[in-house]
PDB file of C-alpha atoms in Angstrom:
ATOM      1  CA  UNK R 292      21.090  12.786   2.135  1.00 52.00           C
ATOM      2  CA  UNK R 293      19.298  15.717   2.693  1.00 56.00           C
ATOM      3  CA  UNK R 294      17.659  16.425   6.882  1.00 65.00           C
ATOM      4  CA  UNK R 295      15.149  14.366   5.809  1.00 65.00           C
ATOM      5  CA  UNK R 296      16.278  11.199   4.595  1.00 67.00           C
ATOM      6  CA  UNK R 297      18.294  10.805   7.418  1.00 75.00           C
ATOM      7  CA  UNK R 298      15.596  11.466   9.871  1.00 78.00           C
ATOM      8  CA  UNK R 299      13.141   8.373   8.139  1.00 75.00           C
ATOM      9  CA  UNK R 300      16.521   5.847   8.724  1.00 79.00           C
ATOM     10  CA  UNK R 301      16.991   7.068  11.719  1.00 85.00           C
ATOM     11  CA  UNK R 302      13.768   5.491  12.481  1.00 82.00           C
ATOM     12  CA  UNK R 303      13.389   3.156  10.418  1.00 81.00           C
ATOM     13  CA  UNK R 304      16.240   1.709  11.914  1.00 86.00           C
ATOM     14  CA  UNK R 305      15.026   2.122  15.818  1.00 89.00           C
ATOM     15  CA  UNK R 306      12.269   0.502  14.465  1.00 85.00           C
ATOM     16  CA  UNK R 307      14.506  -2.520  13.397  1.00 85.00           C
ATOM     17  CA  UNK R 308      16.025  -2.608  16.517  1.00 90.00           C
ATOM     18  CA  UNK R 309      13.111  -2.655  18.456  1.00 90.00           C
ATOM     19  CA  UNK R 310      11.065  -4.646  16.628  1.00 87.00           C
ATOM     20  CA  UNK R 311      13.814  -7.669  16.457  1.00 90.00           C
ATOM     21  CA  UNK R 312      14.861  -7.493  20.443  1.00 88.00           C
ATOM     22  CA  UNK R 313      11.227  -7.638  20.978  1.00 85.00           C
ATOM     23  CA  UNK R 314      10.975 -10.782  19.071  1.00 87.00           C
ATOM     24  CA  UNK R 315      14.061 -11.820  20.120  1.00 89.00           C
ATOM     25  CA  UNK R 316      13.224 -12.340  23.837  1.00 86.00           C
ATOM     26  CA  UNK R 317       8.854 -13.759  23.291  1.00 86.00           C
ATOM     27  CA  UNK R 318      11.046 -16.546  21.156  1.00 88.00           C
ATOM     28  CA  UNK R 319      13.434 -17.199  23.918  1.00 87.00           C
ATOM     29  CA  UNK R 320      10.412 -18.094  26.120  1.00 86.00           C
ATOM     30  CA  UNK R 321       8.805 -20.060  23.702  1.00 86.00           C
ATOM     31  CA  UNK R 322      11.720 -22.380  22.673  1.00 87.00           C
ATOM     32  CA  UNK R 323      12.710 -22.280  26.782  1.00 86.00           C
ATOM     33  CA  UNK R 324      16.352 -20.591  25.588  1.00 87.00           C
ATOM     34  CA  UNK R 325      15.689 -19.219  29.165  1.00 84.00           C
ATOM     35  CA  UNK R 326      16.378 -22.304  30.867  1.00 84.00           C
ATOM     36  CA  UNK R 327      17.398 -24.536  29.068  1.00 85.00           C
ATOM     37  CA  UNK R 328      21.294 -22.605  28.812  1.00 84.00           C
ATOM     38  CA  UNK R 329      20.970 -21.149  32.156  1.00 83.00           C
ATOM     39  CA  UNK R 330      20.493 -17.496  30.629  1.00 82.00           C
ATOM     40  CA  UNK R 331      19.037 -14.585  33.109  1.00 83.00           C
ATOM     41  CA  UNK R 332      16.106 -13.019  31.450  1.00 81.00           C
ATOM     42  CA  UNK R 333      16.020  -8.455  31.664  1.00 82.00           C
ATOM     43  CA  UNK R 334      14.064  -7.620  34.645  1.00 80.00           C
ATOM     44  CA  UNK R 335      10.555  -7.414  34.842  1.00 78.00           C
ATOM     45  CA  UNK R 336       9.827  -9.726  32.076  1.00 79.00           C
ATOM     46  CA  UNK R 337       7.515 -11.147  31.463  1.00 78.00           C
ATOM     47  CA  UNK R 338       7.883 -13.706  29.492  1.00 81.00           C
ATOM     48  CA  UNK R 339      10.448 -16.340  30.507  1.00 82.00           C
ATOM     49  CA  UNK R 340       8.821 -19.841  30.021  1.00 84.00           C
ATOM     50  CA  UNK R 341       6.520 -21.024  27.308  1.00 83.00           C
ATOM     51  CA  UNK R 342       3.577 -20.634  28.950  1.00 82.00           C
ATOM     52  CA  UNK R 343       3.828 -17.316  30.641  1.00 80.00           C
ATOM     53  CA  UNK R 344       1.833 -14.906  29.219  1.00 76.00           C
ATOM     54  CA  UNK R 345       2.114 -10.501  29.328  1.00 71.00           C
ATOM     55  CA  UNK R 346      -0.900 -10.160  30.868  1.00 69.00           C
ATOM     56  CA  UNK R 347      -2.192 -13.032  34.066  1.00 70.00           C
ATOM     57  CA  UNK R 348      -5.330 -13.009  35.625  1.00 73.00           C
ATOM     58  CA  UNK R 349      -4.973 -10.658  39.251  1.00 74.00           C
ATOM     59  CA  UNK R 350      -3.406  -8.159  36.026  1.00 70.00           C
ATOM     60  CA  UNK R 351      -6.504  -7.859  34.207  1.00 70.00           C
ATOM     61  CA  UNK R 352      -8.468  -8.630  36.670  1.00 74.00           C
ATOM     62  CA  UNK R 353      -6.742  -5.131  38.214  1.00 74.00           C
ATOM     63  CA  UNK R 354      -7.396  -2.911  34.779  1.00 71.00           C
ATOM     64  CA  UNK R 355      -9.938  -4.374  34.510  1.00 71.00           C
ATOM     65  CA  UNK R 356     -12.005  -2.956  37.157  1.00 73.00           C
ATOM     66  CA  UNK R 357     -11.005   0.703  36.418  1.00 71.00           C
ATOM     67  CA  UNK R 358     -14.008   1.028  35.124  1.00 75.00           C
ATOM     68  CA  UNK R 359     -16.243   1.405  31.266  1.00 77.00           C
ATOM     69  CA  UNK R 360     -14.391   4.037  30.135  1.00 83.00           C
ATOM     70  CA  UNK R 361     -10.474   2.708  30.040  1.00 78.00           C
ATOM     71  CA  UNK R 362     -10.457   0.282  27.753  1.00 78.00           C
ATOM     72  CA  UNK R 363     -12.142   2.105  25.068  1.00 85.00           C
ATOM     73  CA  UNK R 364      -9.649   5.312  26.357  1.00 87.00           C
ATOM     74  CA  UNK R 365      -6.995   2.200  25.716  1.00 85.00           C
ATOM     75  CA  UNK R 366      -8.208   2.031  22.569  1.00 89.00           C
ATOM     76  CA  UNK R 367      -8.605   5.092  21.595  1.00 92.00           C
ATOM     77  CA  UNK R 368      -5.305   5.630  22.516  1.00 92.00           C
ATOM     78  CA  UNK R 369      -3.507   2.555  20.453  1.00 90.00           C
ATOM     79  CA  UNK R 370      -4.972   3.806  17.373  1.00 93.00           C
ATOM     80  CA  UNK R 371      -3.847   7.550  17.170  1.00 93.00           C
ATOM     81  CA  UNK R 372      -0.138   5.613  17.431  1.00 89.00           C
ATOM     82  CA  UNK R 373      -1.222   3.056  15.058  1.00 89.00           C
ATOM     83  CA  UNK R 374      -2.463   6.008  12.273  1.00 92.00           C
ATOM     84  CA  UNK R 375       0.406   7.652  12.262  1.00 86.00           C
ATOM     85  CA  UNK R 376       2.610   5.175  12.575  1.00 81.00           C
ATOM     86  CA  UNK R 377       1.155   3.045   9.375  1.00 85.00           C
ATOM     87  CA  UNK R 378       0.439   6.634   7.436  1.00 85.00           C
ATOM     88  CA  UNK R 379       4.625   7.326   7.473  1.00 78.00           C
ATOM     89  CA  UNK R 380       5.592   3.682   7.517  1.00 76.00           C
ATOM     90  CA  UNK R 381       3.084   4.026   3.711  1.00 77.00           C
ATOM     91  CA  UNK R 382       4.580   7.296   3.311  1.00 72.00           C
ATOM     92  CA  UNK R 383       7.994   5.609   3.310  1.00 66.00           C
ATOM     93  CA  UNK R 384       6.565   2.966   0.514  1.00 66.00           C
ATOM     94  CA  UNK R 385       5.577   5.778  -1.622  1.00 61.00           C
ATOM     95  CA  UNK R 386       8.508   6.790  -3.983  1.00 54.00           C
ATOM     96  CA  UNK R 387       8.075  10.465  -5.000  1.00 65.00           C
ATOM     97  CA  UNK R 388      10.728  10.064  -7.028  1.00 67.00           C
ATOM     98  CA  UNK R 389      11.862   8.142 -10.559  1.00 68.00           C
ATOM     99  CA  UNK R 390      15.501   6.797  -9.327  1.00 69.00           C
ATOM    100  CA  UNK R 391      16.483   6.611 -13.053  1.00 72.00           C
ATOM    101  CA  UNK R 392      15.492   8.015 -16.080  1.00 73.00           C
ATOM    102  CA  UNK R 393      15.226   6.263 -19.721  1.00 70.00           C
ATOM    103  CA  UNK R 394      18.384   7.728 -22.405  1.00 74.00           C
ATOM    104  CA  UNK R 395      16.730   8.575 -25.663  1.00 66.00           C
ATOM    105  CA  UNK R 396      13.300   8.864 -24.434  1.00 54.00           C
ATOM    106  CA  UNK R 397      10.600   5.273 -23.598  1.00 53.00           C
ATOM    107  CA  UNK R 398      12.265   2.991 -23.702  1.00 56.00           C
ATOM    108  CA  UNK R 399      15.997   4.033 -23.067  1.00 52.00           C
ATOM    109  CA  UNK R 400      17.812   3.224 -26.006  1.00 54.00           C
ATOM    110  CA  UNK R 401      20.353  -0.090 -24.974  1.00 57.00           C
ATOM    111  CA  UNK R 402      19.021   0.248 -21.312  1.00 58.00           C
ATOM    112  CA  UNK R 403      21.641   3.102 -20.575  1.00 69.00           C
ATOM    113  CA  UNK R 404      19.491   5.279 -17.455  1.00 73.00           C
ATOM    114  CA  UNK R 405      20.169   7.957 -16.396  1.00 78.00           C
ATOM    115  CA  UNK R 406      20.403   8.940 -12.237  1.00 82.00           C
ATOM    116  CA  UNK R 407      17.154  11.816 -11.256  1.00 82.00           C
ATOM    117  CA  UNK R 408      19.798  12.630  -8.511  1.00 86.00           C
ATOM    118  CA  UNK R 409      22.823  13.363 -10.941  1.00 87.00           C
ATOM    119  CA  UNK R 410      20.557  15.321 -13.328  1.00 87.00           C
ATOM    120  CA  UNK R 411      19.220  17.160 -11.679  1.00 89.00           C
ATOM    121  CA  UNK R 412      22.434  18.059  -9.225  1.00 90.00           C
ATOM    122  CA  UNK R 413      23.669  19.491 -12.639  1.00 90.00           C
ATOM    123  CA  UNK R 414      21.315  21.236 -14.016  1.00 91.00           C
ATOM    124  CA  UNK R 415      21.255  23.137 -10.472  1.00 92.00           C
ATOM    125  CA  UNK R 416      24.466  23.505 -11.080  1.00 93.00           C
ATOM    126  CA  UNK R 417      24.176  24.815 -14.273  1.00 92.00           C
ATOM    127  CA  UNK R 418      21.611  27.098 -13.232  1.00 92.00           C
ATOM    128  CA  UNK R 419      23.777  28.278 -10.348  1.00 91.00           C
ATOM    129  CA  UNK R 420      26.136  29.710 -12.156  1.00 91.00           C
ATOM    130  CA  UNK R 421      23.052  31.389 -14.712  1.00 92.00           C
ATOM    131  CA  UNK R 422      23.149  35.694 -14.419  1.00 91.00           C
ATOM    132  CA  UNK R 423      21.998  36.533 -10.907  1.00 90.00           C
ATOM    133  CA  UNK R 424      21.233  33.754  -9.830  1.00 91.00           C
ATOM    134  CA  UNK R 425      22.928  33.166  -6.316  1.00 90.00           C
ATOM    135  CA  UNK R 426      21.262  29.839  -4.860  1.00 91.00           C
ATOM    136  CA  UNK R 427      19.824  27.269  -7.439  1.00 93.00           C
ATOM    137  CA  UNK R 428      17.916  23.701  -5.910  1.00 92.00           C
ATOM    138  CA  UNK R 429      15.871  20.842  -8.215  1.00 91.00           C
ATOM    139  CA  UNK R 430      14.171  17.859  -7.841  1.00 88.00           C
ATOM    140  CA  UNK R 431      12.272  15.617  -9.636  1.00 87.00           C
ATOM    141  CA  UNK R 432       9.348  14.088  -9.094  1.00 83.00           C
ATOM    142  CA  UNK R 433       7.611  11.271 -10.640  1.00 79.00           C
ATOM    143  CA  UNK R 434       7.701   8.096 -12.707  1.00 76.00           C
ATOM    144  CA  UNK R 435      10.307   7.977 -15.127  1.00 73.00           C
ATOM    145  CA  UNK R 436       7.854   8.154 -17.791  1.00 73.00           C
ATOM    146  CA  UNK R 437       6.690  10.912 -16.187  1.00 78.00           C
ATOM    147  CA  UNK R 438       9.217  13.071 -15.222  1.00 83.00           C
ATOM    148  CA  UNK R 439       8.066  16.355 -12.867  1.00 86.00           C
ATOM    149  CA  UNK R 440      11.190  18.807 -12.817  1.00 89.00           C
ATOM    150  CA  UNK R 441      10.366  21.376 -10.026  1.00 91.00           C
ATOM    151  CA  UNK R 442      13.189  24.413  -9.266  1.00 92.00           C
ATOM    152  CA  UNK R 443      13.401  27.077  -7.157  1.00 92.00           C
ATOM    153  CA  UNK R 444      16.274  29.953  -7.688  1.00 92.00           C
ATOM    154  CA  UNK R 445      17.565  32.901  -5.811  1.00 91.00           C
ATOM    155  CA  UNK R 446      17.862  35.391  -7.246  1.00 91.00           C
ATOM    156  CA  UNK R 447      19.668  39.002  -6.421  1.00 89.00           C
ATOM    157  CA  UNK R 448      18.258  42.095  -5.613  1.00 85.00           C
ATOM    158  CA  UNK R 449      18.896  43.195  -8.950  1.00 86.00           C
ATOM    159  CA  UNK R 450      17.904  40.790 -10.893  1.00 86.00           C
ATOM    160  CA  UNK R 451      14.845  40.702 -12.807  1.00 88.00           C
ATOM    161  CA  UNK R 452      12.852  37.654 -12.798  1.00 88.00           C
ATOM    162  CA  UNK R 453      11.132  36.978 -17.172  1.00 89.00           C
ATOM    163  CA  UNK R 454      14.886  37.623 -17.540  1.00 91.00           C
ATOM    164  CA  UNK R 455      15.949  35.030 -15.193  1.00 91.00           C
ATOM    165  CA  UNK R 456      12.685  32.438 -16.567  1.00 91.00           C
ATOM    166  CA  UNK R 457      14.388  32.371 -20.429  1.00 92.00           C
ATOM    167  CA  UNK R 458      17.683  32.446 -19.126  1.00 92.00           C
ATOM    168  CA  UNK R 459      16.208  28.614 -17.248  1.00 92.00           C
ATOM    169  CA  UNK R 460      13.853  27.431 -19.850  1.00 91.00           C
ATOM    170  CA  UNK R 461      17.361  28.687 -23.237  1.00 91.00           C
ATOM    171  CA  UNK R 462      20.278  27.545 -20.367  1.00 91.00           C
ATOM    172  CA  UNK R 463      19.703  23.825 -18.607  1.00 91.00           C
ATOM    173  CA  UNK R 464      15.629  22.948 -18.986  1.00 91.00           C
ATOM    174  CA  UNK R 465      16.810  22.479 -22.694  1.00 90.00           C
ATOM    175  CA  UNK R 466      20.648  21.430 -22.587  1.00 88.00           C
ATOM    176  CA  UNK R 467      19.323  18.546 -19.603  1.00 87.00           C
ATOM    177  CA  UNK R 468      16.081  18.039 -23.092  1.00 85.00           C
ATOM    178  CA  UNK R 469      18.904  17.860 -25.245  1.00 84.00           C
ATOM    179  CA  UNK R 470      21.149  15.466 -23.373  1.00 79.00           C
ATOM    180  CA  UNK R 471      19.057  12.674 -22.219  1.00 78.00           C
ATOM    181  CA  UNK R 472      16.760  12.936 -25.664  1.00 76.00           C
ATOM    182  CA  UNK R 473      12.831  13.083 -24.157  1.00 74.00           C
ATOM    183  CA  UNK R 474      10.422  15.471 -25.468  1.00 76.00           C
ATOM    184  CA  UNK R 475       9.949  18.355 -22.786  1.00 76.00           C
ATOM    185  CA  UNK R 476       8.510  17.770 -19.542  1.00 81.00           C
ATOM    186  CA  UNK R 477       5.970  19.955 -16.851  1.00 87.00           C
ATOM    187  CA  UNK R 478       8.233  22.620 -14.670  1.00 89.00           C
ATOM    188  CA  UNK R 479       7.513  24.692 -11.994  1.00 89.00           C
ATOM    189  CA  UNK R 480      10.286  27.695 -11.338  1.00 90.00           C
ATOM    190  CA  UNK R 481       9.606  29.261  -7.186  1.00 90.00           C
ATOM    191  CA  UNK R 482      11.716  32.128  -7.860  1.00 90.00           C
ATOM    192  CA  UNK R 483      12.972  33.714  -4.275  1.00 89.00           C
ATOM    193  CA  UNK R 484      14.912  37.043  -3.902  1.00 88.00           C
ATOM    194  CA  UNK R 485      17.659  36.875  -1.568  1.00 81.00           C
ATOM    195  CA  UNK R 486      17.646  38.880   1.944  1.00 75.00           C
ATOM    196  CA  UNK R 487      19.778  42.088   2.317  1.00 61.00           C
ATOM    197  CA  UNK R 488      20.205  44.764   4.520  1.00 55.00           C
ATOM    198  CA  UNK R 489      18.167  47.789   3.672  1.00 53.00           C
ATOM    199  CA  UNK R 490      20.476  50.790   3.349  1.00 48.00           C
ATOM    200  CA  UNK R 491      20.597  53.653   5.381  1.00 50.00           C
ATOM    201  CA  UNK R 492      20.384  57.254   3.902  1.00 46.00           C
ATOM    202  CA  UNK R 493      22.235  59.893   5.479  1.00 45.00           C
TER     203      UNK R 493
END
């Protein structure tokens, strides 16, 4: 599980707990559960009976007397909070990974599919075993019918990038195409050289 996935799930869980708790508190007040069952509402919670309101007349008058700029400032602040939250929610709903890839072309033969994570892990394992490669990461994005492969290789300082690219295309990528029976997919390869300490000459 990546750090981004952990963060997204943690934020979703926190937002769900807050919304669930607030909804239950409002529901208890609307159904008059506090008085029916002799329950003690949270301290300073304004909604305890069906006739309560969130802002009383005194509170509305006090906030309205702040000046003409008060409510536009409040609306602007709420908008600045709501827009990033909406953008984040839409980003979670947008599927960045194909999920399952058809095996044997589209449609898949006899309903056989392969998880994109399993294929990317297999490509990364084979690419990491190539000569001169210290580390390899692979991500598959796009739709199941049009996947894209993103490869990042960390090379040793003595490795030739051209030879590594040829080995990548003729090795892991060709093996993946042969295993899934799919045509060549667009592939983006990024190469970087591993950091090493400079040698001291004496």
